[in-house]
């Protein structure tokens, strides 16, 4: 039998890193624009995530939120460029609340289907992610890109990478400080690895 060799990439290879645990992520509270620090566990997770990374990268982009920037530093990806398109979903009136709390007021609510009271819609987030991916895809074939951001945002990145709507991200569970890789098979964009934790 022949060896199963990896295909040559037709575009950049993209590594995703979600920030480490915060008190709000641990408690299931939607954390969009609020600045919440990593817990001691989150800091340890970020350091451990470095074992799954393979620097140097040709381009490192980081969310403007402190929890993502600290995670990048602890994981060995410090010095990356802050990109506002990597900020987490703006949850508007639902900021800081759990899904159960929101559903007590809005039965059947989900971040994927809304409603989005005073926050970003799925279409808003899609526009941001598509702009981000256009920037990433402008990199040459084989370039290595790292994106450090947030749970819902990176799930939308995964969905859009494979041509799915933002709502497709609901199928891509993503733990704190998890690492993913987006790549290529022939000329198709594929998920090479998802939700890896050390």
mmCIF file of C-alpha atoms in Angstrom:
data_model
loop_
_atom_site.group_PDB
_atom_site.id
_atom_site.type_symbol
_atom_site.label_atom_id
_atom_site.label_comp_id
_atom_site.label_asym_id
_atom_site.label_seq_id
_atom_site.Cartn_x
_atom_site.Cartn_y
_atom_site.Cartn_z
ATOM 1 C CA UNK A 1 0.000 0.000 0.000
ATOM 2 C CA UNK A 2 1.184 3.508 -0.807
ATOM 3 C CA UNK A 3 1.835 6.088 1.865
ATOM 4 C CA UNK A 4 -0.928 8.578 2.650
ATOM 5 C CA UNK A 5 1.096 11.735 2.087
ATOM 6 C CA UNK A 6 -0.327 15.175 2.864
ATOM 7 C CA UNK A 7 -1.395 17.217 -0.139
ATOM 8 C CA UNK A 8 0.513 20.392 -0.984
ATOM 9 C CA UNK A 9 -1.512 23.343 0.308
ATOM 10 C CA UNK A 10 -3.149 25.659 -2.190
ATOM 11 C CA UNK A 11 -3.373 28.413 0.416
ATOM 12 C CA UNK A 12 -2.267 29.243 3.953
ATOM 13 C CA UNK A 13 -2.408 26.788 6.846
ATOM 14 C CA UNK A 14 -4.307 28.363 9.741
ATOM 15 C CA UNK A 15 -3.954 27.532 13.439
ATOM 16 C CA UNK A 16 -6.704 28.673 15.812
ATOM 17 C CA UNK A 17 -6.238 29.105 19.561
ATOM 18 C CA UNK A 18 -9.099 29.904 21.914
ATOM 19 C CA UNK A 19 -8.229 31.894 25.038
ATOM 20 C CA UNK A 20 -7.831 30.081 28.365
ATOM 21 C CA UNK A 21 -10.471 29.790 31.045
ATOM 22 C CA UNK A 22 -11.976 32.873 32.678
ATOM 23 C CA UNK A 23 -14.480 32.916 35.536
ATOM 24 C CA UNK A 24 -17.212 33.770 33.038
ATOM 25 C CA UNK A 25 -16.308 31.048 30.522
ATOM 26 C CA UNK A 26 -16.104 28.539 33.387
ATOM 27 C CA UNK A 27 -19.598 29.554 34.526
ATOM 28 C CA UNK A 28 -21.120 29.595 31.027
ATOM 29 C CA UNK A 29 -21.659 33.373 30.976
ATOM 30 C CA UNK A 30 -21.607 34.997 27.546
ATOM 31 C CA UNK A 31 -18.481 37.144 27.407
ATOM 32 C CA UNK A 32 -18.284 39.447 24.423
ATOM 33 C CA UNK A 33 -17.035 42.963 25.103
ATOM 34 C CA UNK A 34 -16.418 42.650 28.866
ATOM 35 C CA UNK A 35 -12.776 42.415 29.899
ATOM 36 C CA UNK A 36 -12.430 39.325 32.105
ATOM 37 C CA UNK A 37 -9.031 37.994 33.205
ATOM 38 C CA UNK A 38 -7.826 34.434 32.871
ATOM 39 C CA UNK A 39 -8.126 32.284 35.981
ATOM 40 C CA UNK A 40 -5.058 30.470 37.288
ATOM 41 C CA UNK A 41 -6.398 27.424 35.429
ATOM 42 C CA UNK A 42 -6.726 29.502 32.265
ATOM 43 C CA UNK A 43 -3.122 30.658 32.550
ATOM 44 C CA UNK A 44 -1.972 27.052 32.959
ATOM 45 C CA UNK A 45 -4.088 26.009 29.970
ATOM 46 C CA UNK A 46 -2.514 28.726 27.818
ATOM 47 C CA UNK A 47 1.007 27.629 28.769
ATOM 48 C CA UNK A 48 0.105 23.994 28.054
ATOM 49 C CA UNK A 49 -1.364 24.924 24.649
ATOM 50 C CA UNK A 50 2.156 25.912 23.567
ATOM 51 C CA UNK A 51 2.924 22.181 23.278
ATOM 52 C CA UNK A 52 0.385 21.950 20.428
ATOM 53 C CA UNK A 53 1.751 24.944 18.546
ATOM 54 C CA UNK A 54 4.702 25.035 16.152
ATOM 55 C CA UNK A 55 6.093 28.563 15.868
ATOM 56 C CA UNK A 56 7.304 30.591 14.129
ATOM 57 C CA UNK A 57 4.217 31.667 12.194
ATOM 58 C CA UNK A 58 4.281 33.985 9.207
ATOM 59 C CA UNK A 59 1.333 35.964 10.570
ATOM 60 C CA UNK A 60 -0.166 36.038 14.084
ATOM 61 C CA UNK A 61 -3.444 37.906 14.586
ATOM 62 C CA UNK A 62 -4.971 38.364 18.043
ATOM 63 C CA UNK A 63 -8.303 39.617 19.356
ATOM 64 C CA UNK A 64 -8.174 42.999 21.093
ATOM 65 C CA UNK A 65 -9.568 41.452 24.311
ATOM 66 C CA UNK A 66 -7.014 41.064 27.112
ATOM 67 C CA UNK A 67 -7.877 37.403 27.742
ATOM 68 C CA UNK A 68 -6.849 36.536 24.169
ATOM 69 C CA UNK A 69 -3.694 38.671 24.214
ATOM 70 C CA UNK A 70 -2.545 37.147 27.522
ATOM 71 C CA UNK A 71 -3.261 33.657 26.157
ATOM 72 C CA UNK A 72 -1.163 34.420 23.073
ATOM 73 C CA UNK A 73 1.724 35.606 25.238
ATOM 74 C CA UNK A 74 1.600 32.587 27.569
ATOM 75 C CA UNK A 75 1.373 30.184 24.609
ATOM 76 C CA UNK A 76 4.452 31.680 22.947
ATOM 77 C CA UNK A 77 2.636 33.734 20.304
ATOM 78 C CA UNK A 78 3.341 37.149 21.791
ATOM 79 C CA UNK A 79 3.880 40.108 19.528
ATOM 80 C CA UNK A 80 0.990 39.284 17.243
ATOM 81 C CA UNK A 81 -1.013 41.999 15.534
ATOM 82 C CA UNK A 82 -4.303 42.956 17.161
ATOM 83 C CA UNK A 83 -7.191 42.602 14.688
ATOM 84 C CA UNK A 84 -10.613 43.916 15.737
ATOM 85 C CA UNK A 85 -12.319 41.346 13.501
ATOM 86 C CA UNK A 86 -11.199 38.651 15.980
ATOM 87 C CA UNK A 87 -13.192 40.162 18.862
ATOM 88 C CA UNK A 88 -15.837 37.861 20.312
ATOM 89 C CA UNK A 89 -19.490 38.111 19.281
ATOM 90 C CA UNK A 90 -21.092 41.205 20.820
ATOM 91 C CA UNK A 91 -23.968 39.747 22.863
ATOM 92 C CA UNK A 92 -25.590 43.109 23.575
ATOM 93 C CA UNK A 93 -28.236 42.866 26.304
ATOM 94 C CA UNK A 94 -27.303 39.215 26.926
ATOM 95 C CA UNK A 95 -23.700 40.002 27.949
ATOM 96 C CA UNK A 96 -22.753 38.214 31.167
ATOM 97 C CA UNK A 97 -25.807 35.956 31.176
ATOM 98 C CA UNK A 98 -25.936 32.182 30.746
ATOM 99 C CA UNK A 99 -28.006 30.493 28.059
ATOM 100 C CA UNK A 100 -30.399 29.201 30.742
ATOM 101 C CA UNK A 101 -30.905 32.723 32.092
ATOM 102 C CA UNK A 102 -31.555 34.104 28.617
ATOM 103 C CA UNK A 103 -33.987 31.288 27.786
ATOM 104 C CA UNK A 104 -35.990 32.102 30.923
ATOM 105 C CA UNK A 105 -36.857 35.378 29.132
ATOM 106 C CA UNK A 106 -36.610 34.184 25.502
ATOM 107 C CA UNK A 107 -37.596 30.488 25.223
ATOM 108 C CA UNK A 108 -35.563 28.568 22.651
ATOM 109 C CA UNK A 109 -32.927 31.300 22.320
ATOM 110 C CA UNK A 110 -29.496 30.468 20.922
ATOM 111 C CA UNK A 111 -26.613 32.655 19.891
ATOM 112 C CA UNK A 112 -26.851 31.078 16.431
ATOM 113 C CA UNK A 113 -30.485 31.996 15.763
ATOM 114 C CA UNK A 114 -31.112 34.992 18.036
ATOM 115 C CA UNK A 115 -32.822 37.252 18.660
ATOM 116 C CA UNK A 116 -29.856 39.527 19.315
ATOM 117 C CA UNK A 117 -31.003 42.387 21.544
ATOM 118 C CA UNK A 118 -28.600 45.258 21.041
ATOM 119 C CA UNK A 119 -25.780 42.954 19.941
ATOM 120 C CA UNK A 120 -24.395 41.565 16.706
ATOM 121 C CA UNK A 121 -26.516 39.364 14.479
ATOM 122 C CA UNK A 122 -25.144 36.235 12.822
ATOM 123 C CA UNK A 123 -24.936 38.288 9.606
ATOM 124 C CA UNK A 124 -22.835 40.930 11.390
ATOM 125 C CA UNK A 125 -20.389 38.319 12.665
ATOM 126 C CA UNK A 126 -20.277 36.642 9.253
ATOM 127 C CA UNK A 127 -19.222 39.926 7.641
ATOM 128 C CA UNK A 128 -16.379 40.306 10.150
ATOM 129 C CA UNK A 129 -15.213 36.717 9.769
ATOM 130 C CA UNK A 130 -15.367 36.845 5.975
ATOM 131 C CA UNK A 131 -13.261 40.031 6.003
ATOM 132 C CA UNK A 132 -10.775 38.300 8.323
ATOM 133 C CA UNK A 133 -10.612 35.204 6.119
ATOM 134 C CA UNK A 134 -10.084 37.335 3.010
ATOM 135 C CA UNK A 135 -7.017 38.775 4.749
ATOM 136 C CA UNK A 136 -5.815 35.300 5.736
ATOM 137 C CA UNK A 137 -6.393 33.864 2.259
ATOM 138 C CA UNK A 138 -4.308 36.693 0.794
ATOM 139 C CA UNK A 139 -1.272 34.944 2.310
ATOM 140 C CA UNK A 140 0.741 32.694 -0.041
ATOM 141 C CA UNK A 141 0.266 28.944 -0.295
ATOM 142 C CA UNK A 142 1.874 27.198 2.654
ATOM 143 C CA UNK A 143 2.091 30.354 4.778
ATOM 144 C CA UNK A 144 1.433 29.629 8.444
ATOM 145 C CA UNK A 145 -1.116 31.846 10.159
ATOM 146 C CA UNK A 146 -2.195 31.781 13.831
ATOM 147 C CA UNK A 147 -5.439 33.340 15.074
ATOM 148 C CA UNK A 148 -5.988 33.782 18.831
ATOM 149 C CA UNK A 149 -9.546 34.614 19.817
ATOM 150 C CA UNK A 150 -12.790 33.366 21.379
ATOM 151 C CA UNK A 151 -15.159 30.397 21.406
ATOM 152 C CA UNK A 152 -18.104 31.556 19.310
ATOM 153 C CA UNK A 153 -16.015 33.687 16.965
ATOM 154 C CA UNK A 154 -13.596 30.845 16.182
ATOM 155 C CA UNK A 155 -16.477 28.432 15.657
ATOM 156 C CA UNK A 156 -17.794 30.824 13.008
ATOM 157 C CA UNK A 157 -14.290 30.944 11.491
ATOM 158 C CA UNK A 158 -14.336 27.132 11.237
ATOM 159 C CA UNK A 159 -17.775 27.129 9.656
ATOM 160 C CA UNK A 160 -16.967 29.851 7.140
ATOM 161 C CA UNK A 161 -13.642 28.183 6.256
ATOM 162 C CA UNK A 162 -15.573 25.166 4.946
ATOM 163 C CA UNK A 163 -18.281 27.253 3.292
ATOM 164 C CA UNK A 164 -20.985 26.880 5.915
ATOM 165 C CA UNK A 165 -23.139 29.691 7.331
ATOM 166 C CA UNK A 166 -22.258 31.077 10.747
ATOM 167 C CA UNK A 167 -24.946 28.863 12.302
ATOM 168 C CA UNK A 168 -22.887 25.845 11.236
ATOM 169 C CA UNK A 169 -20.516 26.765 14.065
ATOM 170 C CA UNK A 170 -22.976 25.258 16.543
ATOM 171 C CA UNK A 171 -21.609 21.829 15.535
ATOM 172 C CA UNK A 172 -18.008 22.751 16.370
ATOM 173 C CA UNK A 173 -17.581 22.552 20.142
ATOM 174 C CA UNK A 174 -14.481 24.400 21.311
ATOM 175 C CA UNK A 175 -12.912 24.140 24.768
ATOM 176 C CA UNK A 176 -10.885 26.871 26.446
ATOM 177 C CA UNK A 177 -7.266 26.989 25.206
ATOM 178 C CA UNK A 178 -8.076 24.453 22.486
ATOM 179 C CA UNK A 179 -6.067 24.413 19.252
ATOM 180 C CA UNK A 180 -7.459 23.761 15.760
ATOM 181 C CA UNK A 181 -5.936 23.630 12.288
ATOM 182 C CA UNK A 182 -7.585 24.668 9.050
ATOM 183 C CA UNK A 183 -6.000 23.417 5.865
ATOM 184 C CA UNK A 184 -6.474 22.021 2.405
ATOM 185 C CA UNK A 185 -7.283 18.786 0.598
ATOM 186 C CA UNK A 186 -6.767 19.232 -3.136
ATOM 187 C CA UNK A 187 -8.268 22.703 -3.653
ATOM 188 C CA UNK A 188 -10.914 22.349 -0.924
ATOM 189 C CA UNK A 189 -10.675 24.043 2.438
ATOM 190 C CA UNK A 190 -10.962 21.462 5.232
ATOM 191 C CA UNK A 191 -10.781 21.147 9.014
ATOM 192 C CA UNK A 192 -7.513 19.261 9.592
ATOM 193 C CA UNK A 193 -7.748 19.193 13.407
ATOM 194 C CA UNK A 194 -10.381 20.515 15.796
ATOM 195 C CA UNK A 195 -10.558 21.138 19.550
ATOM 196 C CA UNK A 196 -7.177 19.683 20.489
ATOM 197 C CA UNK A 197 -6.166 20.165 24.107
ATOM 198 C CA UNK A 198 -2.866 19.106 25.716
#
